[in-house]
């Protein structure tokens, strides 16, 4: 029979009382009972109440986490009690801490009785970005016990020799993609030993198979010692999760935490849909950003890498700064872009999260996945997905999934994703950790679809079909997608400027931009790796939102002439307010020159300025 490593089994006499707080078995039992209901009767619970080690509670306090989130309240006591847990909770609900904290607690407990170095925990994630994020979380949460816990991630581009040397010291925690982990278990001179493993975590479990790790996961499952505790975290319950459940839990059923959490007042994502033609997307996005109708940081999702550059070059025409995230960029740059965005260095990220063009089989799989999610249950016996045809980019890349972008006011689906589950992950980049946010999706209706010179996106013809799936899925969660209309007449006034700008963004300019950015980022990436490790403070000087300037520059487009602005203010352009989060400290308005040479650039200045009358709705918690 499988024997669990139960933290209550470990003698605690050696532990200083203040440092080690015992697991509250009763709390764990209560949590288990209410596990699937998601009842929020224990909202006053603190991290200390959960039975975590005092050093971890201290680290959590340092992070200014006042109270555990629902998933943390439910999962931590169960995990501390040695239970296998399969947890489904919404994006941005704090799943990382929900497993990192009990894993750290388990390691500390084990070390207090047996300090022999051993790899005790293996955390499997689908992407390098996530590995980096988890690693940083571990660093933060182990701030007060750093000498007792050592974690390594295997996802950086490291030679086998370096990986061997990292693993030779038996780090307590290894964070890896399944492929890297298996490579080090099976190959690379068996650098990673799982003999002493006590915890296995599968983060973003719904994605591990879709990233093509099925064989690696299968192989790893046979190399695991008996009796380890397995925790799976997922934002959705799909066939993938079910397949993994069979592989990793075998005959032992995990405790299922299916946490549907209603948004509290002022929380959650306001979902808006604007139906428009392909070229209108460019018109609206120009109006939105040039007139700052969306307040705060924003992620714009597009269908593919070329679309990233088309939009970036288009924005450049108007002097709107943005940076790009896609699978083609080196991993160091990608991670740095996210870090800088989280530091508020950039306002706009243009990201392509799709695995480029999917084959028919893969499209069918996505549809199937949506249907399964519609059913709300996982079907039995469905085969795991095959490895997707990866395009030129990095297969271990993912933006819309799991990356913790901080304080994102809005997500704009410039191109609709190809599945409803992808939509869920995309909009989950905003309204994280109990905040408010907005998701605006452009949908091209069938009658407005035509192959436009500027676009060749594969999904456009299918927008309405996908929208129907999204609407259905969101309705099941009690969420609604509301239509959002721009004032067509007012917006039309900007059309000739849009055309001017789009004409300059030629295919050649896009190709050149793509190559130039890649070259620049590769250089930066090398620098990042070698130099910034030693000089972390210099990081700030490296920007990713520079102009690519491969398109013809048209200086006049950088300013918005006053006659284009409606007298009634920005609201005249829209059916209501769009943004929620106020602009950050500094204001990057283009500094429109007004008559008399004065700038009207600053927010909230000058009576009579049409922009001044616009008030962003500020939602406070
Ligand atoms: N108890 C808490 N109090 C305040 N903030 C928290 C708390 N727990 C987590 N957070 C913050 O919430 C954000 C989202 O957390 P996390 O990335 O763990 O979510 P997630 O559920 O894993 O999301 P996803 O499904 O998108 O991966 C992070 O910025 C994190 O620092």
XYZ file of C-alpha atoms and ligand atoms in Angstrom:
652
model
C 0.000 0.000 0.000
C 1.065 3.509 -0.734
C 2.391 5.207 2.361
C 2.141 8.952 2.435
C 4.787 11.173 3.851
C 2.599 12.779 6.450
C 4.091 15.770 8.112
C 2.426 14.799 11.341
C 4.596 11.701 11.285
C 7.734 13.722 11.678
C 8.777 14.172 15.297
C 8.848 17.788 16.284
C 10.706 17.679 19.554
C 13.811 19.065 17.895
C 11.997 22.097 16.573
C 11.994 25.407 18.397
C 8.427 26.173 19.286
C 8.394 29.583 17.747
C 9.799 28.303 14.503
C 7.622 25.336 13.924
C 3.913 25.402 14.172
C 2.243 22.090 13.996
C -0.299 21.205 11.422
C -3.752 21.797 12.673
C -5.273 18.452 11.823
C -8.702 19.663 12.684
C -8.445 22.578 10.301
C -7.290 20.198 7.606
C -10.226 17.916 8.246
C -12.654 20.813 8.104
C -11.062 22.022 4.904
C -11.461 18.582 3.433
C -15.106 18.424 4.332
C -15.834 21.758 2.715
C -13.316 21.192 -0.034
C -15.642 20.871 -2.954
C -18.186 23.397 -1.855
C -15.944 26.412 -1.952
C -17.830 27.857 0.988
C -16.146 30.964 2.234
C -17.147 30.720 5.851
C -13.577 30.970 7.090
C -12.623 34.231 5.478
C -11.029 35.457 8.653
C -8.462 32.632 8.656
C -4.893 33.881 8.723
C -1.763 32.230 7.341
C -0.691 31.446 10.897
C -4.000 29.626 11.439
C -3.170 27.291 8.577
C -0.425 25.625 10.575
C 2.505 26.836 8.538
C 6.029 27.164 9.847
C 6.491 30.568 11.501
C 9.300 31.461 9.088
C 6.953 30.966 6.185
C 4.255 33.033 7.857
C 6.840 35.769 8.279
C 7.762 35.611 4.587
C 4.125 35.749 3.588
C 3.683 38.844 5.751
C 6.680 40.396 4.046
C 4.846 39.882 0.738
C 1.987 41.876 2.251
C -0.401 38.983 1.809
C -2.884 39.855 4.505
C -5.040 36.762 4.351
C -4.877 33.486 2.484
C -7.026 33.262 -0.616
C -9.725 30.598 -0.862
C -7.493 28.114 -2.658
C -4.782 28.684 -0.065
C -7.207 28.226 2.805
C -8.406 24.970 1.330
C -5.304 23.431 -0.148
C -2.635 24.284 2.426
C -4.114 22.360 5.394
C -4.770 19.335 3.178
C -1.266 19.393 1.752
C 0.238 19.877 5.198
C -1.710 16.842 6.276
C 0.018 14.788 3.607
C -2.993 14.458 1.307
C -2.790 14.160 -2.446
C -4.610 17.162 -3.830
C -6.037 17.917 -7.235
C -7.058 21.528 -7.218
C -8.986 23.530 -9.741
C -9.206 27.236 -9.006
C -9.610 30.267 -11.188
C -6.698 32.108 -12.771
C -4.950 34.558 -10.512
C -6.404 33.043 -7.346
C -3.058 32.328 -5.696
C -2.451 28.691 -6.606
C 1.344 29.043 -6.556
C 1.520 29.873 -2.855
C -1.100 27.191 -2.219
C 1.441 24.506 -3.093
C 4.786 26.248 -2.561
C 4.073 26.979 1.109
C 3.177 23.421 2.174
C 6.064 22.022 0.141
C 8.458 24.392 1.902
C 6.878 23.501 5.236
C 7.391 19.818 4.501
C 11.027 20.347 3.601
C 11.689 22.361 6.745
C 10.054 19.708 8.848
C 12.015 16.941 7.244
C 15.252 18.863 7.565
C 14.728 19.417 11.248
C 15.059 15.675 11.763
C 17.239 14.662 8.853
C 19.448 17.382 7.408
C 21.050 15.094 4.792
C 20.879 16.875 1.439
C 18.288 15.306 -0.840
C 15.963 16.380 -3.593
C 12.652 16.275 -1.770
C 10.368 18.130 -4.164
C 9.973 18.137 -7.924
C 7.814 20.873 -9.405
C 6.822 20.345 -13.017
C 5.641 23.296 -15.098
C 4.870 23.595 -18.793
C 6.994 26.630 -19.644
C 10.285 28.273 -18.823
C 8.524 31.480 -17.880
C 6.528 29.615 -15.291
C 9.604 27.846 -13.982
C 11.194 31.219 -13.476
C 8.119 32.541 -11.733
C 7.839 29.556 -9.412
C 11.538 29.802 -8.615
C 11.102 33.440 -7.630
C 8.099 32.584 -5.466
C 10.170 29.974 -3.665
C 12.912 32.522 -3.114
C 10.417 34.968 -1.636
C 8.634 32.471 0.568
C 11.865 30.972 1.846
C 13.372 34.377 2.632
C 13.496 33.552 6.351
C 14.781 30.028 5.953
C 17.018 30.468 2.922
C 19.869 28.503 4.461
C 17.597 25.498 4.872
C 16.037 25.400 1.438
C 17.764 25.385 -1.909
C 15.905 25.325 -5.184
C 17.214 25.030 -8.725
C 15.435 25.361 -12.021
C 16.551 23.346 -14.960
C 14.839 25.353 -17.624
C 17.544 27.892 -18.398
C 19.669 27.177 -21.393
C 22.309 25.290 -19.478
C 24.756 22.733 -20.710
C 24.433 19.195 -19.432
C 27.595 19.677 -17.409
C 26.163 22.729 -15.646
C 22.909 20.914 -14.952
C 24.871 17.990 -13.533
C 26.823 20.289 -11.305
C 23.647 22.055 -10.117
C 22.035 18.752 -9.293
C 25.100 17.155 -7.750
C 24.502 19.093 -4.534
C 21.012 17.573 -4.193
C 18.934 20.752 -4.092
C 15.789 20.414 -1.983
C 13.533 21.549 -4.791
C 13.911 21.053 -8.523
C 11.706 23.076 -10.857
C 11.602 21.880 -14.399
C 9.586 21.136 -17.453
C 8.857 17.405 -17.707
C 11.238 17.083 -20.647
C 14.197 18.561 -18.782
C 13.418 16.550 -15.675
C 13.258 13.272 -17.574
C 16.424 14.134 -19.473
C 18.236 14.475 -16.170
C 16.719 11.370 -14.643
C 17.230 9.102 -17.584
C 20.127 10.726 -19.444
C 22.787 13.209 -18.438
C 24.470 10.562 -16.263
C 21.349 10.268 -14.124
C 22.059 13.702 -12.655
C 18.650 13.974 -11.003
C 17.940 11.387 -8.360
C 14.313 10.979 -7.339
C 14.994 8.344 -4.685
C 14.291 10.679 -1.782
C 11.454 12.532 -3.423
C 8.548 13.278 -1.088
C 6.573 15.869 -3.063
C 5.606 16.056 -6.693
C 3.774 19.117 -7.957
C 2.229 19.486 -11.380
C 1.477 23.145 -11.906
C -0.845 24.216 -14.722
C -1.667 20.529 -15.012
C -4.148 21.178 -17.804
C -1.324 22.425 -19.971
C 1.427 19.907 -19.374
C 0.068 17.472 -21.909
C -0.897 20.063 -24.465
C 2.706 21.214 -24.492
C 3.600 17.737 -25.654
C 5.113 16.294 -22.493
C 3.001 13.181 -22.390
C 5.842 10.707 -22.909
C 8.145 12.478 -20.459
C 5.427 12.518 -17.834
C 4.672 8.884 -18.382
C 8.338 7.956 -18.055
C 8.764 10.127 -14.969
C 5.778 8.519 -13.296
C 7.572 5.173 -13.358
C 10.696 6.645 -11.772
C 8.949 8.061 -8.745
C 9.324 6.384 -5.386
C 6.207 4.933 -3.805
C 4.255 7.003 -1.308
C 5.104 10.472 -2.500
C 2.581 13.230 -2.083
C 1.275 14.591 -5.365
C -0.325 17.995 -5.811
C -1.861 19.105 -9.098
C -2.937 22.664 -9.772
C -5.063 23.697 -12.671
C -7.312 26.532 -13.775
C -9.521 24.163 -15.737
C -10.465 20.502 -15.496
C -9.899 18.950 -18.867
C -9.171 15.544 -20.324
C -5.506 16.360 -19.833
C -5.978 16.637 -16.108
C -7.883 13.396 -16.094
C -5.101 11.625 -17.991
C -2.558 12.967 -15.546
C -4.710 11.910 -12.655
C -4.579 8.355 -13.946
C -0.838 8.469 -14.471
C 0.130 9.992 -11.151
C -2.472 8.948 -8.650
C -2.988 5.442 -9.998
C -5.163 3.584 -7.460
C -5.177 6.384 -4.905
C -7.836 9.058 -5.400
C -6.693 12.581 -4.591
C -8.831 15.037 -2.671
C -10.507 17.128 -5.331
C -10.771 20.828 -4.658
C -13.058 22.325 -7.254
C -13.223 25.914 -6.189
C -15.636 28.169 -7.966
C -15.264 31.466 -6.295
C -17.762 34.241 -6.820
C -16.122 37.605 -7.423
C -16.563 39.976 -4.532
C -17.838 43.481 -5.072
C -15.517 45.395 -7.366
C -13.517 42.306 -8.279
C -13.281 40.258 -11.406
C -13.133 40.867 -15.109
C -15.661 42.983 -16.959
C -15.925 41.271 -20.309
C -16.763 43.384 -23.330
C -17.122 42.511 -26.985
C -16.923 44.850 -29.932
C -17.994 43.552 -33.313
C -15.953 45.124 -36.038
C -14.278 44.522 -39.376
C -10.611 43.648 -39.671
C -9.459 47.157 -40.522
C -11.692 48.637 -37.856
C -9.645 46.776 -35.280
C -6.723 49.000 -36.187
C -8.907 52.066 -36.079
C -10.282 51.277 -32.646
C -6.983 50.270 -31.123
C -5.480 53.544 -32.314
C -8.313 55.536 -30.766
C -8.162 53.517 -27.556
C -4.482 54.097 -26.959
C -3.904 57.474 -28.481
C -6.753 58.912 -26.472
C -6.016 56.712 -23.500
C -9.512 55.344 -23.249
C -8.038 52.397 -21.420
C -6.384 53.441 -18.241
C -3.448 51.496 -16.916
C -1.345 48.611 -18.127
C -2.618 46.515 -20.927
C -1.873 43.232 -22.694
C -2.965 42.966 -26.304
C -3.242 39.450 -27.663
C -2.827 38.859 -31.370
C -3.004 35.726 -33.491
C 0.615 35.265 -34.517
C 4.119 36.666 -34.445
C 3.774 38.761 -37.597
C 0.676 40.386 -36.152
C 2.759 41.377 -33.093
C 5.120 43.314 -35.318
C 2.375 44.736 -37.516
C 0.707 46.199 -34.459
C 3.942 47.400 -32.892
C 5.017 49.174 -36.093
C 1.517 50.588 -36.452
C 1.685 51.952 -32.899
C 5.127 53.396 -33.615
C 3.565 55.502 -36.340
C 1.596 57.255 -33.633
C 4.393 57.373 -31.094
C 2.747 54.740 -28.913
C 5.368 52.623 -27.188
C 4.849 48.925 -26.754
C 6.869 45.784 -26.285
C 6.453 42.363 -27.733
C 6.248 38.889 -26.265
C 6.331 35.855 -28.478
C 7.831 32.417 -28.644
C 10.574 33.508 -31.021
C 12.294 35.829 -28.545
C 15.031 34.434 -26.322
C 13.797 33.261 -22.963
C 15.912 35.733 -20.975
C 14.354 38.618 -22.844
C 10.874 37.235 -22.353
C 11.357 36.903 -18.644
C 12.874 40.378 -18.484
C 9.947 41.901 -20.385
C 7.504 40.425 -17.858
C 9.631 41.603 -14.929
C 9.876 45.116 -16.304
C 6.190 45.225 -17.092
C 5.506 44.171 -13.507
C 7.790 46.992 -12.361
C 5.559 49.366 -14.342
C 8.282 50.190 -16.860
C 5.939 49.530 -19.798
C 2.262 50.098 -20.355
C 1.567 47.895 -23.323
C 2.611 44.357 -24.171
C 1.640 42.875 -27.508
C 1.647 39.113 -27.146
C 0.968 36.192 -29.382
C 0.101 33.193 -27.283
C -1.012 30.806 -29.957
C 1.122 27.988 -31.123
C 1.098 29.624 -34.507
C -1.111 27.928 -37.041
C -2.751 24.776 -35.796
C -3.346 21.789 -37.997
C -6.883 20.454 -38.527
C -6.431 17.729 -35.960
C -5.270 20.233 -33.391
C -8.147 22.575 -34.133
C -10.538 19.699 -33.620
C -8.823 18.961 -30.321
C -9.313 22.546 -29.173
C -12.985 22.358 -30.038
C -13.259 19.077 -28.202
C -11.536 20.618 -25.202
C -14.042 23.466 -25.168
C -16.912 21.042 -25.377
C -15.536 19.060 -22.484
C -15.258 22.203 -20.445
C -18.822 23.023 -21.423
C -19.935 19.706 -20.060
C -18.213 20.637 -16.832
C -16.764 17.182 -16.495
C -13.831 15.256 -17.731
C -14.547 12.417 -20.092
C -13.104 9.022 -19.487
C -10.564 7.345 -21.653
C -9.644 10.198 -23.927
C -6.151 9.967 -25.233
C -3.648 12.624 -24.309
C -2.780 15.153 -26.942
C 0.048 14.577 -29.259
C 2.933 16.915 -29.392
C 1.861 19.968 -31.324
C 3.643 21.007 -34.406
C 5.740 23.720 -32.922
C 6.445 26.538 -35.253
C 9.803 28.241 -35.260
C 9.306 29.403 -31.713
C 10.087 27.858 -28.382
C 7.778 24.978 -27.466
C 8.291 25.743 -23.810
C 6.763 29.191 -24.202
C 3.437 30.418 -22.890
C 2.148 33.888 -22.182
C -1.528 33.585 -21.559
C -1.094 30.666 -19.241
C 0.015 31.071 -15.697
C 2.276 34.094 -16.042
C 1.677 36.489 -13.201
C 1.461 39.882 -14.865
C 0.868 42.390 -12.089
C -1.779 45.103 -12.110
C -3.021 44.603 -15.630
C -5.961 46.937 -16.129
C -7.082 45.481 -19.403
C -6.645 42.577 -21.749
C -7.517 43.275 -25.346
C -8.148 40.365 -27.649
C -7.195 42.139 -30.836
C -7.553 38.722 -32.444
C -9.865 36.296 -30.752
C -8.149 33.142 -29.485
C -8.928 29.837 -31.134
C -10.572 28.234 -28.117
C -12.734 29.163 -25.181
C -10.202 27.780 -22.719
C -7.505 29.969 -24.234
C -9.866 32.925 -23.755
C -10.207 32.046 -20.072
C -6.442 31.983 -19.642
C -5.969 35.215 -21.569
C -8.497 37.222 -19.594
C -7.047 35.699 -16.440
C -4.013 37.965 -16.908
C -6.115 40.826 -15.565
C -8.164 41.053 -12.358
C -5.656 38.942 -10.482
C -5.503 38.556 -6.721
C -8.943 40.020 -6.128
C -8.561 43.078 -8.312
C -10.816 44.479 -10.993
C -9.998 44.384 -14.677
C -11.426 44.609 -18.141
C -11.260 42.365 -21.163
C -12.242 43.763 -24.525
C -12.466 41.402 -27.472
C -12.702 42.345 -31.104
C -14.903 39.933 -32.979
C -15.158 39.943 -36.749
C -18.699 38.939 -37.716
C -19.084 36.720 -40.748
C -20.578 39.444 -42.888
C -17.692 41.800 -42.158
C -15.021 39.236 -42.844
C -13.085 39.723 -45.989
C -9.534 38.932 -46.738
C -8.004 42.275 -46.132
C -4.682 43.335 -47.470
C -3.383 43.917 -43.971
C -4.468 40.674 -42.412
C -4.161 37.037 -43.082
C -5.193 35.694 -39.735
C -6.607 32.222 -39.900
C -9.227 32.554 -37.185
C -11.126 35.602 -38.412
C -13.679 33.573 -40.351
C -14.446 31.638 -37.216
C -14.742 34.456 -34.715
C -18.475 34.150 -34.237
C -18.294 30.421 -33.712
C -15.594 30.801 -31.086
C -17.455 33.676 -29.478
C -20.490 31.424 -29.099
C -18.356 28.833 -27.316
C -16.784 31.478 -25.095
C -20.174 32.968 -24.228
C -21.551 29.557 -23.341
C -18.574 28.706 -21.174
C -18.573 32.040 -19.372
C -22.328 31.778 -18.810
C -21.733 28.514 -16.970
C -19.549 30.472 -14.580
C -22.261 33.084 -14.249
C -20.261 35.567 -16.314
C -21.529 37.669 -19.149
C -19.888 39.175 -22.217
C -21.438 42.551 -22.849
C -21.488 44.301 -26.202
C -19.439 47.445 -26.274
C -20.044 50.039 -28.934
C -17.798 52.826 -29.985
C -19.323 55.936 -31.447
C -18.824 55.028 -35.091
C -19.137 58.560 -36.382
C -16.541 59.990 -34.061
C -14.161 57.104 -34.529
C -14.468 57.338 -38.322
C -12.799 60.738 -38.167
C -9.562 58.935 -37.361
C -9.762 56.562 -40.302
C -7.549 58.435 -42.744
C -4.779 58.536 -40.150
C -5.169 54.825 -39.654
C -4.873 54.258 -43.380
C -1.772 56.468 -43.561
C -0.172 54.500 -40.777
C -1.158 51.074 -42.080
C 0.186 51.864 -45.531
C 3.606 52.413 -44.008
C 3.520 49.063 -42.236
C 4.386 46.911 -45.208
C 5.155 43.207 -45.241
C 8.811 44.030 -45.802
C 8.808 46.376 -42.806
C 7.281 43.627 -40.686
C 9.814 41.051 -41.823
C 12.637 43.472 -41.138
C 11.233 44.392 -37.741
C 10.944 40.757 -36.788
C 14.559 40.076 -37.717
C 15.820 43.273 -36.151
C 14.048 42.702 -32.877
C 15.247 39.135 -32.744
C 18.829 40.221 -33.356
C 18.622 42.957 -30.749
C 16.974 40.713 -28.210
C 19.511 37.948 -28.748
C 22.256 40.423 -27.991
C 20.399 41.715 -24.987
C 19.686 38.193 -23.871
C 23.369 37.327 -23.821
C 24.094 40.533 -21.972
C 21.303 39.768 -19.586
C 22.672 36.405 -18.818
C 26.315 37.292 -18.391
C 26.321 40.843 -17.170
C 23.162 41.418 -15.228
C 23.668 38.453 -13.002
C 26.543 40.377 -11.505
C 24.983 43.824 -11.794
C 21.295 43.404 -11.132
C 20.751 47.120 -10.550
C 21.763 47.858 -14.152
C 18.784 45.861 -15.388
C 16.670 48.970 -15.545
C 18.646 50.409 -18.419
C 17.690 47.666 -20.774
C 14.405 48.454 -22.451
C 12.360 46.264 -24.719
C 9.923 48.856 -25.952
C 12.322 50.714 -28.230
C 11.196 51.773 -31.698
C 11.997 49.315 -34.468
C 11.610 52.010 -37.134
C 11.474 49.646 -40.057
C 8.324 51.345 -41.328
C 8.348 54.772 -42.974
C 8.151 57.424 -40.256
C 5.363 59.984 -40.457
C 5.902 62.592 -37.806
C 2.465 64.196 -38.175
C 0.763 61.005 -37.061
C 2.290 61.235 -33.620
C -0.052 64.043 -32.678
C -3.808 64.083 -32.550
C -5.150 67.315 -33.999
C -7.762 68.933 -31.865
C -10.396 68.987 -34.567
C -10.519 65.203 -34.412
C -11.510 65.186 -30.797
C -15.173 65.302 -29.912
C -16.174 68.392 -28.005
C -18.029 66.305 -25.440
C -14.834 64.565 -24.411
C -13.715 61.013 -24.743
C -17.004 59.563 -23.647
C -18.423 60.679 -26.959
C -16.175 58.102 -28.586
C -17.403 55.244 -26.514
C -20.558 53.892 -25.002
C -19.114 54.442 -21.541
C -15.890 54.334 -19.645
C -13.460 51.686 -20.673
C -10.635 51.680 -18.189
C -10.612 50.905 -14.522
C -7.144 51.241 -13.142
C -5.778 54.772 -12.934
C -2.641 55.592 -14.882
C 0.503 55.047 -12.941
C 2.590 57.818 -11.456
C 4.094 59.043 -14.681
C 2.053 60.017 -17.669
C 3.207 59.206 -21.166
C 0.663 61.103 -23.121
C 2.016 62.178 -26.455
C 2.048 65.794 -25.413
C -0.309 67.176 -27.988
C 0.680 70.629 -29.094
C -2.112 73.039 -28.715
C -2.639 76.434 -30.197
C -0.246 78.816 -28.545
C 2.383 76.142 -28.300
C 1.356 74.859 -24.878
C 1.204 71.206 -24.161
C -1.989 69.563 -23.148
C -0.149 66.423 -22.313
C -0.659 66.170 -18.579
C -3.624 64.348 -17.210
C -6.179 66.484 -15.531
C -5.021 69.881 -16.769
C -6.687 72.814 -18.497
C -10.311 73.599 -18.358
C -12.066 73.105 -21.620
C -9.731 70.356 -22.788
C -12.093 67.684 -24.063
C -9.907 64.989 -22.605
C -10.110 66.532 -19.195
C -13.802 65.848 -18.887
C -13.147 62.140 -19.153
C -13.117 60.403 -15.825
C -11.799 56.891 -15.604
C -14.029 54.865 -13.379
C -11.839 54.000 -10.500
C -12.763 50.823 -8.786
C -11.474 50.520 -5.323
C -11.677 47.357 -3.389
N -2.977 35.630 -0.128
C -2.677 36.521 -1.045
N -2.894 37.825 -0.808
C -2.578 38.756 -1.750
N -2.048 38.470 -2.954
C -1.825 37.183 -3.246
C -2.117 36.141 -2.309
N -1.769 34.973 -2.871
C -1.279 35.246 -4.091
N -1.300 36.571 -4.315
C -0.879 37.276 -5.529
O -1.861 36.981 -6.526
C -1.264 36.913 -7.800
C -1.705 35.639 -8.512
O -1.152 34.515 -7.862
P -0.742 33.198 -8.668
O 0.158 33.531 -9.800
O -0.272 32.209 -7.682
O -2.162 32.787 -9.247
P -2.579 31.479 -10.027
O -3.841 31.015 -9.426
O -1.430 30.525 -10.054
O -2.871 32.057 -11.480
P -2.783 31.295 -12.903
O -3.885 30.289 -12.938
O -2.978 32.375 -13.883
O -1.438 30.679 -12.935
C 0.235 36.998 -7.580
O 0.665 38.301 -7.901
C 0.421 36.743 -6.114
O 1.539 37.431 -5.595
